Amino acid sequence: MILLNEFCAPGTPDTRTAQQKGVRVVRGRVFFYEKPEVTKAKSALFRAFAPYAPLEPYEGALYVKVLWLMDKKSLAKCENNTYNTKRPDVDNLAKSCLDVMTELKFWNDDAQLSEVHLTKGWSRENAGIYVQIYRLEQMDFIDRALNWRKQI
């Protein structure tokens, strides 16, 4: 694996996700739309990630690690520096994040993402979104995918 990019967007991440769609019925037809607060959250992600976008999109198979560390009022009910087992779901957080990175041309197509590692947690001191992007080599596939049981 070759590290291509590593960055942190500090601050409490917005927990609104692309899954939070609005629904409207017009003349018997159902229309789904993106709620304004979701659009605002994606715009904030766009602004936070834009300074780290590469000049040229990354090529080949990619491995992306994303860590969301949240500091919210509800943290008082949770232990500091622990996994977050509350909403939002980590896969929904990933969708918004990876869609923004695709829009910013970190890669040409999110189909290039062969491996994604997602983690969410609580942290008072280190709130933010941490991202690492690696290029995967053929040997990585043999080591990581074909020998996965040995890694457990």
mmCIF file of N, CA, C and O in Angstrom, residues 32-127:
data_model
loop_
_atom_site.group_PDB
_atom_site.id
_atom_site.type_symbol
_atom_site.label_atom_id
_atom_site.label_comp_id
_atom_site.label_asym_id
_atom_site.label_seq_id
_atom_site.Cartn_x
_atom_site.Cartn_y
_atom_site.Cartn_z
ATOM 1 N N PHE A 32 -38.776 12.163 -4.244
ATOM 2 C CA PHE A 32 -37.827 12.239 -3.147
ATOM 3 C C PHE A 32 -36.914 13.434 -3.399
ATOM 4 O O PHE A 32 -36.569 13.723 -4.535
ATOM 5 N N TYR A 33 -36.536 14.123 -2.331
ATOM 6 C CA TYR A 33 -35.649 15.267 -2.482
ATOM 7 C C TYR A 33 -34.702 15.332 -1.298
ATOM 8 O O TYR A 33 -34.946 14.741 -0.246
ATOM 9 N N GLU A 34 -33.604 16.041 -1.493
ATOM 10 C CA GLU A 34 -32.630 16.208 -0.428
ATOM 11 C C GLU A 34 -33.062 17.383 0.447
ATOM 12 O O GLU A 34 -33.297 18.478 -0.052
ATOM 13 N N LYS A 35 -33.175 17.131 1.726
ATOM 14 C CA LYS A 35 -33.600 18.178 2.658
ATOM 15 C C LYS A 35 -32.526 19.270 2.737
ATOM 16 O O LYS A 35 -31.327 18.983 2.588
ATOM 17 N N PRO A 36 -32.940 20.520 2.975
ATOM 18 C CA PRO A 36 -31.975 21.626 3.041
ATOM 19 C C PRO A 36 -30.858 21.414 4.060
ATOM 20 O O PRO A 36 -29.706 21.767 3.800
ATOM 21 N N GLU A 37 -31.180 20.807 5.211
ATOM 22 C CA GLU A 37 -30.144 20.592 6.225
ATOM 23 C C GLU A 37 -29.105 19.567 5.766
ATOM 24 O O GLU A 37 -27.936 19.639 6.139
ATOM 25 N N VAL A 38 -29.524 18.610 4.926
ATOM 26 C CA VAL A 38 -28.574 17.626 4.377
ATOM 27 C C VAL A 38 -27.685 18.310 3.344
ATOM 28 O O VAL A 38 -26.470 18.089 3.302
ATOM 29 N N THR A 39 -28.277 19.158 2.516
ATOM 30 C CA THR A 39 -27.503 19.922 1.529
ATOM 31 C C THR A 39 -26.478 20.795 2.243
ATOM 32 O O THR A 39 -25.319 20.885 1.820
ATOM 33 N N LYS A 40 -26.871 21.412 3.346
ATOM 34 C CA LYS A 40 -25.967 22.256 4.129
ATOM 35 C C LYS A 40 -24.817 21.419 4.707
ATOM 36 O O LYS A 40 -23.659 21.843 4.699
ATOM 37 N N ALA A 41 -25.130 20.235 5.216
ATOM 38 C CA ALA A 41 -24.102 19.351 5.782
ATOM 39 C C ALA A 41 -23.112 18.917 4.702
ATOM 40 O O ALA A 41 -21.895 18.891 4.942
ATOM 41 N N LYS A 42 -23.611 18.582 3.512
ATOM 42 C CA LYS A 42 -22.715 18.178 2.415
ATOM 43 C C LYS A 42 -21.838 19.344 1.966
ATOM 44 O O LYS A 42 -20.666 19.160 1.646
ATOM 45 N N SER A 43 -22.397 20.550 1.969
ATOM 46 C CA SER A 43 -21.613 21.738 1.604
ATOM 47 C C SER A 43 -20.487 21.970 2.610
ATOM 48 O O SER A 43 -19.370 22.336 2.228
ATOM 49 N N ALA A 44 -20.773 21.746 3.886
ATOM 50 C CA ALA A 44 -19.743 21.895 4.921
ATOM 51 C C ALA A 44 -18.635 20.869 4.714
ATOM 52 O O ALA A 44 -17.447 21.193 4.841
ATOM 53 N N LEU A 45 -19.017 19.631 4.392
ATOM 54 C CA LEU A 45 -18.015 18.594 4.096
ATOM 55 C C LEU A 45 -17.188 18.987 2.886
ATOM 56 O O LEU A 45 -15.967 18.825 2.874
ATOM 57 N N PHE A 46 -17.847 19.498 1.858
ATOM 58 C CA PHE A 46 -17.172 19.918 0.636
ATOM 59 C C PHE A 46 -16.113 20.979 0.966
ATOM 60 O O PHE A 46 -14.960 20.878 0.546
ATOM 61 N N ARG A 47 -16.489 21.980 1.746
ATOM 62 C CA ARG A 47 -15.548 23.043 2.116
ATOM 63 C C ARG A 47 -14.399 22.510 2.974
ATOM 64 O O ARG A 47 -13.251 22.933 2.837
ATOM 65 N N ALA A 48 -14.699 21.562 3.858
ATOM 66 C CA ALA A 48 -13.665 21.003 4.736
ATOM 67 C C ALA A 48 -12.667 20.135 3.980
ATOM 68 O O ALA A 48 -11.476 20.129 4.296
ATOM 69 N N PHE A 49 -13.139 19.403 2.961
ATOM 70 C CA PHE A 49 -12.274 18.467 2.228
ATOM 71 C C PHE A 49 -11.586 19.108 1.029
ATOM 72 O O PHE A 49 -10.557 18.614 0.565
ATOM 73 N N ALA A 50 -12.131 20.190 0.494
ATOM 74 C CA ALA A 50 -11.617 20.794 -0.741
ATOM 75 C C ALA A 50 -10.117 21.127 -0.688
ATOM 76 O O ALA A 50 -9.404 20.881 -1.666
ATOM 77 N N PRO A 51 -9.591 21.669 0.418
ATOM 78 C CA PRO A 51 -8.159 21.994 0.425
ATOM 79 C C PRO A 51 -7.244 20.775 0.265
ATOM 80 O O PRO A 51 -6.075 20.925 -0.073
ATOM 81 N N TYR A 52 -7.766 19.587 0.508
ATOM 82 C CA TYR A 52 -6.951 18.372 0.453
ATOM 83 C C TYR A 52 -7.133 17.588 -0.841
ATOM 84 O O TYR A 52 -6.510 16.539 -1.017
ATOM 85 N N ALA A 53 -7.968 18.075 -1.732
ATOM 86 C CA ALA A 53 -8.218 17.375 -3.003
ATOM 87 C C ALA A 53 -6.949 17.403 -3.850
ATOM 88 O O ALA A 53 -6.257 18.424 -3.910
ATOM 89 N N PRO A 54 -6.646 16.299 -4.506
ATOM 90 C CA PRO A 54 -5.438 16.256 -5.331
ATOM 91 C C PRO A 54 -5.616 17.065 -6.621
ATOM 92 O O PRO A 54 -6.741 17.343 -7.042
ATOM 93 N N LEU A 55 -4.500 17.424 -7.234
ATOM 94 C CA LEU A 55 -4.553 18.142 -8.511
ATOM 95 C C LEU A 55 -5.101 17.245 -9.613
ATOM 96 O O LEU A 55 -5.813 17.703 -10.502
ATOM 97 N N GLU A 56 -4.759 15.966 -9.542
ATOM 98 C CA GLU A 56 -5.253 14.960 -10.488
ATOM 99 C C GLU A 56 -5.902 13.838 -9.686
ATOM 100 O O GLU A 56 -5.397 13.472 -8.624
ATOM 101 N N PRO A 57 -6.998 13.263 -10.185
ATOM 102 C CA PRO A 57 -7.635 12.155 -9.456
ATOM 103 C C PRO A 57 -6.683 10.965 -9.304
ATOM 104 O O PRO A 57 -5.866 10.695 -10.182
ATOM 105 N N TYR A 58 -6.789 10.276 -8.175
ATOM 106 C CA TYR A 58 -5.974 9.088 -7.943
ATOM 107 C C TYR A 58 -6.443 7.974 -8.873
ATOM 108 O O TYR A 58 -7.626 7.822 -9.141
ATOM 109 N N GLU A 59 -5.491 7.190 -9.345
ATOM 110 C CA GLU A 59 -5.771 6.098 -10.273
ATOM 111 C C GLU A 59 -5.668 4.760 -9.557
ATOM 112 O O GLU A 59 -5.038 4.645 -8.512
ATOM 113 N N GLY A 60 -6.260 3.734 -10.146
ATOM 114 C CA GLY A 60 -6.120 2.376 -9.654
ATOM 115 C C GLY A 60 -7.022 2.049 -8.487
ATOM 116 O O GLY A 60 -7.908 2.811 -8.114
ATOM 117 N N ALA A 61 -6.761 0.883 -7.897
ATOM 118 C CA ALA A 61 -7.536 0.407 -6.752
ATOM 119 C C ALA A 61 -7.129 1.193 -5.516
ATOM 120 O O ALA A 61 -5.940 1.395 -5.249
ATOM 121 N N LEU A 62 -8.127 1.640 -4.761
ATOM 122 C CA LEU A 62 -7.866 2.486 -3.598
ATOM 123 C C LEU A 62 -8.433 1.888 -2.316
ATOM 124 O O LEU A 62 -9.431 1.179 -2.344
ATOM 125 N N TYR A 63 -7.767 2.220 -1.216
ATOM 126 C CA TYR A 63 -8.196 1.839 0.128
ATOM 127 C C TYR A 63 -8.381 3.144 0.898
ATOM 128 O O TYR A 63 -7.467 3.970 0.979
ATOM 129 N N VAL A 64 -9.562 3.350 1.459
ATOM 130 C CA VAL A 64 -9.865 4.574 2.186
ATOM 131 C C VAL A 64 -10.220 4.229 3.626
ATOM 132 O O VAL A 64 -11.045 3.346 3.871
ATOM 133 N N LYS A 65 -9.583 4.930 4.561
ATOM 134 C CA LYS A 65 -9.898 4.802 5.990
ATOM 135 C C LYS A 65 -10.511 6.126 6.427
ATOM 136 O O LYS A 65 -9.942 7.188 6.176
ATOM 137 N N VAL A 66 -11.674 6.054 7.060
ATOM 138 C CA VAL A 66 -12.327 7.261 7.568
ATOM 139 C C VAL A 66 -12.695 7.029 9.032
ATOM 140 O O VAL A 66 -13.287 6.013 9.381
ATOM 141 N N LEU A 67 -12.332 7.990 9.862
ATOM 142 C CA LEU A 67 -12.638 7.961 11.293
ATOM 143 C C LEU A 67 -13.416 9.220 11.635
ATOM 144 O O LEU A 67 -12.943 10.328 11.378
ATOM 145 N N TRP A 68 -14.627 9.044 12.149
ATOM 146 C CA TRP A 68 -15.436 10.157 12.633
ATOM 147 C C TRP A 68 -15.325 10.171 14.151
ATOM 148 O O TRP A 68 -15.702 9.199 14.806
ATOM 149 N N LEU A 69 -14.832 11.271 14.699
ATOM 150 C CA LEU A 69 -14.809 11.447 16.148
ATOM 151 C C LEU A 69 -15.759 12.587 16.478
ATOM 152 O O LEU A 69 -15.563 13.714 16.030
ATOM 153 N N MET A 70 -16.798 12.283 17.237
ATOM 154 C CA MET A 70 -17.864 13.234 17.514
ATOM 155 C C MET A 70 -17.791 13.729 18.945
ATOM 156 O O MET A 70 -17.479 12.972 19.857
ATOM 157 N N ASP A 71 -18.094 15.002 19.105
ATOM 158 C CA ASP A 71 -18.167 15.630 20.418
ATOM 159 C C ASP A 71 -19.501 16.362 20.455
ATOM 160 O O ASP A 71 -19.649 17.429 19.893
ATOM 161 N N LYS A 72 -20.476 15.740 21.081
ATOM 162 C CA LYS A 72 -21.820 16.321 21.106
ATOM 163 C C LYS A 72 -22.285 16.461 22.545
ATOM 164 O O LYS A 72 -21.685 15.919 23.463
ATOM 165 N N LYS A 73 -23.376 17.177 22.700
ATOM 166 C CA LYS A 73 -23.944 17.330 24.041
ATOM 167 C C LYS A 73 -24.249 15.982 24.671
ATOM 168 O O LYS A 73 -24.092 15.786 25.857
ATOM 169 N N SER A 74 -24.649 15.029 23.825
ATOM 170 C CA SER A 74 -24.985 13.707 24.345
ATOM 171 C C SER A 74 -23.748 12.932 24.799
ATOM 172 O O SER A 74 -23.860 11.877 25.381
ATOM 173 N N LEU A 75 -22.556 13.497 24.535
ATOM 174 C CA LEU A 75 -21.330 12.844 24.974
ATOM 175 C C LEU A 75 -21.288 12.726 26.492
ATOM 176 O O LEU A 75 -20.656 11.835 27.030
ATOM 177 N N ALA A 76 -21.992 13.603 27.184
ATOM 178 C CA ALA A 76 -22.042 13.530 28.645
ATOM 179 C C ALA A 76 -22.572 12.180 29.105
ATOM 180 O O ALA A 76 -22.227 11.695 30.173
ATOM 181 N N LYS A 77 -23.407 11.545 28.251
ATOM 182 C CA LYS A 77 -23.971 10.239 28.576
ATOM 183 C C LYS A 77 -23.069 9.102 28.114
ATOM 184 O O LYS A 77 -23.351 7.943 28.349
ATOM 185 N N CYS A 78 -21.990 9.433 27.400
ATOM 186 C CA CYS A 78 -21.105 8.416 26.822
ATOM 187 C C CYS A 78 -19.690 8.583 27.385
ATOM 188 O O CYS A 78 -19.306 9.657 27.818
ATOM 189 N N GLU A 79 -18.949 7.524 27.349
ATOM 190 C CA GLU A 79 -17.553 7.569 27.761
ATOM 191 C C GLU A 79 -16.736 8.292 26.690
ATOM 192 O O GLU A 79 -16.977 8.133 25.504
ATOM 193 N N ASN A 80 -15.756 9.078 27.131
ATOM 194 C CA ASN A 80 -14.848 9.745 26.209
ATOM 195 C C ASN A 80 -13.912 8.722 25.565
ATOM 196 O O ASN A 80 -13.540 7.736 26.188
ATOM 197 N N ASN A 81 -13.552 8.955 24.313
ATOM 198 C CA ASN A 81 -12.639 8.093 23.561
ATOM 199 C C ASN A 81 -13.131 6.642 23.512
ATOM 200 O O ASN A 81 -12.410 5.712 23.857
ATOM 201 N N THR A 82 -14.384 6.483 23.099
ATOM 202 C CA THR A 82 -14.964 5.151 22.939
ATOM 203 C C THR A 82 -15.673 5.079 21.598
ATOM 204 O O THR A 82 -15.914 6.095 20.944
ATOM 205 N N TYR A 83 -16.020 3.872 21.195
ATOM 206 C CA TYR A 83 -16.803 3.679 19.969
ATOM 207 C C TYR A 83 -18.197 4.263 20.145
ATOM 208 O O TYR A 83 -18.756 4.233 21.233
ATOM 209 N N ASN A 84 -18.741 4.770 19.068
ATOM 210 C CA ASN A 84 -20.098 5.310 19.053
ATOM 211 C C ASN A 84 -21.032 4.220 18.533
ATOM 212 O O ASN A 84 -20.912 3.802 17.389
ATOM 213 N N THR A 85 -21.948 3.787 19.355
ATOM 214 C CA THR A 85 -22.905 2.766 18.936
ATOM 215 C C THR A 85 -24.300 3.368 18.759
ATOM 216 O O THR A 85 -25.277 2.645 18.699
ATOM 217 N N LYS A 86 -24.354 4.678 18.676
ATOM 218 C CA LYS A 86 -25.621 5.386 18.471
ATOM 219 C C LYS A 86 -25.719 5.841 17.017
ATOM 220 O O LYS A 86 -24.802 5.693 16.236
ATOM 221 N N ARG A 87 -26.849 6.453 16.685
ATOM 222 C CA ARG A 87 -27.024 7.018 15.352
ATOM 223 C C ARG A 87 -26.103 8.215 15.165
ATOM 224 O O ARG A 87 -25.738 8.840 16.134
ATOM 225 N N PRO A 88 -25.717 8.515 13.956
ATOM 226 C CA PRO A 88 -26.115 7.902 12.690
ATOM 227 C C PRO A 88 -25.315 6.637 12.401
ATOM 228 O O PRO A 88 -24.234 6.438 12.951
ATOM 229 N N ASP A 89 -25.863 5.819 11.530
ATOM 230 C CA ASP A 89 -25.187 4.592 11.127
ATOM 231 C C ASP A 89 -23.917 4.943 10.357
ATOM 232 O O ASP A 89 -23.904 5.863 9.548
ATOM 233 N N VAL A 90 -22.870 4.174 10.581
ATOM 234 C CA VAL A 90 -21.578 4.465 9.962
ATOM 235 C C VAL A 90 -21.647 4.357 8.426
ATOM 236 O O VAL A 90 -20.992 5.121 7.725
ATOM 237 N N ASP A 91 -22.463 3.451 7.900
ATOM 238 C CA ASP A 91 -22.559 3.330 6.444
ATOM 239 C C ASP A 91 -23.233 4.556 5.826
ATOM 240 O O ASP A 91 -22.897 4.968 4.712
ATOM 241 N N ASN A 92 -24.168 5.173 6.548
ATOM 242 C CA ASN A 92 -24.803 6.388 6.039
ATOM 243 C C ASN A 92 -23.851 7.575 6.102
ATOM 244 O O ASN A 92 -23.850 8.422 5.204
ATOM 245 N N LEU A 93 -23.036 7.657 7.149
ATOM 246 C CA LEU A 93 -22.006 8.689 7.220
ATOM 247 C C LEU A 93 -21.043 8.551 6.044
ATOM 248 O O LEU A 93 -20.650 9.532 5.421
ATOM 249 N N ALA A 94 -20.675 7.313 5.750
ATOM 250 C CA ALA A 94 -19.716 7.052 4.676
ATOM 251 C C ALA A 94 -20.249 7.498 3.323
ATOM 252 O O ALA A 94 -19.503 8.052 2.510
ATOM 253 N N LYS A 95 -21.516 7.279 3.070
ATOM 254 C CA LYS A 95 -22.099 7.631 1.772
ATOM 255 C C LYS A 95 -21.906 9.111 1.474
ATOM 256 O O LYS A 95 -21.422 9.484 0.412
ATOM 257 N N SER A 96 -22.263 9.977 2.417
ATOM 258 C CA SER A 96 -22.107 11.423 2.214
ATOM 259 C C SER A 96 -20.641 11.793 2.021
ATOM 260 O O SER A 96 -20.287 12.534 1.110
ATOM 261 N N CYS A 97 -19.789 11.258 2.880
ATOM 262 C CA CYS A 97 -18.370 11.566 2.852
ATOM 263 C C CYS A 97 -17.732 11.141 1.521
ATOM 264 O O CYS A 97 -17.038 11.928 0.870
ATOM 265 N N LEU A 98 -17.966 9.917 1.106
ATOM 266 C CA LEU A 98 -17.362 9.401 -0.124
ATOM 267 C C LEU A 98 -17.949 10.072 -1.358
ATOM 268 O O LEU A 98 -17.238 10.299 -2.339
ATOM 269 N N ASP A 99 -19.232 10.426 -1.327
ATOM 270 C CA ASP A 99 -19.834 11.154 -2.444
ATOM 271 C C ASP A 99 -19.182 12.525 -2.615
ATOM 272 O O ASP A 99 -18.900 12.953 -3.741
ATOM 273 N N VAL A 100 -18.918 13.213 -1.513
ATOM 274 C CA VAL A 100 -18.259 14.517 -1.582
ATOM 275 C C VAL A 100 -16.841 14.363 -2.138
ATOM 276 O O VAL A 100 -16.396 15.149 -2.976
ATOM 277 N N MET A 101 -16.125 13.322 -1.696
ATOM 278 C CA MET A 101 -14.766 13.100 -2.182
ATOM 279 C C MET A 101 -14.759 12.759 -3.671
ATOM 280 O O MET A 101 -13.853 13.166 -4.398
ATOM 281 N N THR A 102 -15.778 12.049 -4.136
ATOM 282 C CA THR A 102 -15.896 11.759 -5.567
ATOM 283 C C THR A 102 -16.146 13.054 -6.332
ATOM 284 O O THR A 102 -15.537 13.297 -7.377
ATOM 285 N N GLU A 103 -17.015 13.894 -5.805
ATOM 286 C CA GLU A 103 -17.315 15.182 -6.436
ATOM 287 C C GLU A 103 -16.084 16.080 -6.499
ATOM 288 O O GLU A 103 -15.892 16.828 -7.457
ATOM 289 N N LEU A 104 -15.228 16.001 -5.485
ATOM 290 C CA LEU A 104 -13.994 16.784 -5.447
ATOM 291 C C LEU A 104 -12.870 16.169 -6.285
ATOM 292 O O LEU A 104 -11.762 16.707 -6.317
ATOM 293 N N LYS A 105 -13.142 15.050 -6.930
ATOM 294 C CA LYS A 105 -12.189 14.365 -7.817
ATOM 295 C C LYS A 105 -10.962 13.823 -7.076
ATOM 296 O O LYS A 105 -9.843 13.899 -7.551
ATOM 297 N N PHE A 106 -11.201 13.249 -5.880
ATOM 298 C CA PHE A 106 -10.128 12.488 -5.256
ATOM 299 C C PHE A 106 -9.826 11.264 -6.107
ATOM 300 O O PHE A 106 -8.718 10.756 -6.111
ATOM 301 N N TRP A 107 -10.851 10.762 -6.799
ATOM 302 C CA TRP A 107 -10.747 9.638 -7.729
ATOM 303 C C TRP A 107 -11.753 9.892 -8.838
ATOM 304 O O TRP A 107 -12.625 10.754 -8.725
ATOM 305 N N ASN A 108 -11.624 9.166 -9.928
ATOM 306 C CA ASN A 108 -12.533 9.350 -11.060
ATOM 307 C C ASN A 108 -13.914 8.779 -10.793
ATOM 308 O O ASN A 108 -14.911 9.342 -11.210
ATOM 309 N N ASP A 109 -13.943 7.643 -10.125
ATOM 310 C CA ASP A 109 -15.205 6.949 -9.887
ATOM 311 C C ASP A 109 -15.081 6.193 -8.568
ATOM 312 O O ASP A 109 -14.043 5.570 -8.301
ATOM 313 N N ASP A 110 -16.120 6.231 -7.752
ATOM 314 C CA ASP A 110 -16.019 5.527 -6.465
ATOM 315 C C ASP A 110 -15.973 4.014 -6.627
ATOM 316 O O ASP A 110 -15.756 3.295 -5.661
ATOM 317 N N ALA A 111 -16.127 3.525 -7.840
ATOM 318 C CA ALA A 111 -15.914 2.094 -8.099
ATOM 319 C C ALA A 111 -14.443 1.720 -7.869
ATOM 320 O O ALA A 111 -14.128 0.541 -7.681
ATOM 321 N N GLN A 112 -13.548 2.696 -7.862
ATOM 322 C CA GLN A 112 -12.131 2.449 -7.606
ATOM 323 C C GLN A 112 -11.866 2.058 -6.149
ATOM 324 O O GLN A 112 -10.799 1.553 -5.832
ATOM 325 N N LEU A 113 -12.834 2.304 -5.279
ATOM 326 C CA LEU A 113 -12.650 1.989 -3.867
ATOM 327 C C LEU A 113 -12.815 0.488 -3.668
ATOM 328 O O LEU A 113 -13.914 -0.032 -3.662
ATOM 329 N N SER A 114 -11.696 -0.185 -3.525
ATOM 330 C CA SER A 114 -11.712 -1.634 -3.349
ATOM 331 C C SER A 114 -11.801 -2.035 -1.893
ATOM 332 O O SER A 114 -12.215 -3.141 -1.568
ATOM 333 N N GLU A 115 -11.391 -1.130 -1.017
ATOM 334 C CA GLU A 115 -11.433 -1.426 0.408
ATOM 335 C C GLU A 115 -11.716 -0.127 1.149
ATOM 336 O O GLU A 115 -11.119 0.917 0.861
ATOM 337 N N VAL A 116 -12.650 -0.186 2.091
ATOM 338 C CA VAL A 116 -13.016 0.978 2.887
ATOM 339 C C VAL A 116 -13.098 0.546 4.344
ATOM 340 O O VAL A 116 -13.716 -0.462 4.665
ATOM 341 N N HIS A 117 -12.457 1.309 5.212
ATOM 342 C CA HIS A 117 -12.468 1.030 6.648
ATOM 343 C C HIS A 117 -13.140 2.218 7.319
ATOM 344 O O HIS A 117 -12.679 3.354 7.191
ATOM 345 N N LEU A 118 -14.231 1.979 8.035
ATOM 346 C CA LEU A 118 -15.027 3.034 8.645
ATOM 347 C C LEU A 118 -15.069 2.852 10.162
ATOM 348 O O LEU A 118 -15.303 1.742 10.640
ATOM 349 N N THR A 119 -14.857 3.942 10.892
ATOM 350 C CA THR A 119 -14.920 3.906 12.343
ATOM 351 C C THR A 119 -15.585 5.189 12.825
ATOM 352 O O THR A 119 -15.319 6.260 12.285
ATOM 353 N N LYS A 120 -16.449 5.066 13.835
ATOM 354 C CA LYS A 120 -17.019 6.269 14.462
ATOM 355 C C LYS A 120 -16.867 6.134 15.960
ATOM 356 O O LYS A 120 -16.939 5.041 16.518
ATOM 357 N N GLY A 121 -16.615 7.271 16.589
ATOM 358 C CA GLY A 121 -16.415 7.247 18.030
ATOM 359 C C GLY A 121 -16.696 8.597 18.659
ATOM 360 O O GLY A 121 -17.041 9.563 17.979
ATOM 361 N N TRP A 122 -16.536 8.636 19.990
ATOM 362 C CA TRP A 122 -16.713 9.849 20.774
ATOM 363 C C TRP A 122 -15.343 10.319 21.241
ATOM 364 O O TRP A 122 -14.532 9.529 21.693
ATOM 365 N N SER A 123 -15.112 11.627 21.144
ATOM 366 C CA SER A 123 -13.871 12.182 21.690
ATOM 367 C C SER A 123 -14.059 13.664 21.969
ATOM 368 O O SER A 123 -14.424 14.421 21.068
ATOM 369 N N ARG A 124 -13.817 14.060 23.187
ATOM 370 C CA ARG A 124 -13.971 15.478 23.546
ATOM 371 C C ARG A 124 -12.861 16.325 22.928
ATOM 372 O O ARG A 124 -13.095 17.418 22.462
ATOM 373 N N GLU A 125 -11.649 15.824 22.925
ATOM 374 C CA GLU A 125 -10.489 16.622 22.525
ATOM 375 C C GLU A 125 -10.181 16.567 21.030
ATOM 376 O O GLU A 125 -9.563 17.476 20.501
ATOM 377 N N ASN A 126 -10.553 15.491 20.363
ATOM 378 C CA ASN A 126 -10.088 15.255 18.994
ATOM 379 C C ASN A 126 -11.203 15.180 17.963
ATOM 380 O O ASN A 126 -11.067 14.491 16.950
ATOM 381 N N ALA A 127 -12.313 15.863 18.183
ATOM 382 C CA ALA A 127 -13.447 15.775 17.262
ATOM 383 C C ALA A 127 -13.025 16.187 15.859
ATOM 384 O O ALA A 127 -12.267 17.133 15.662
#
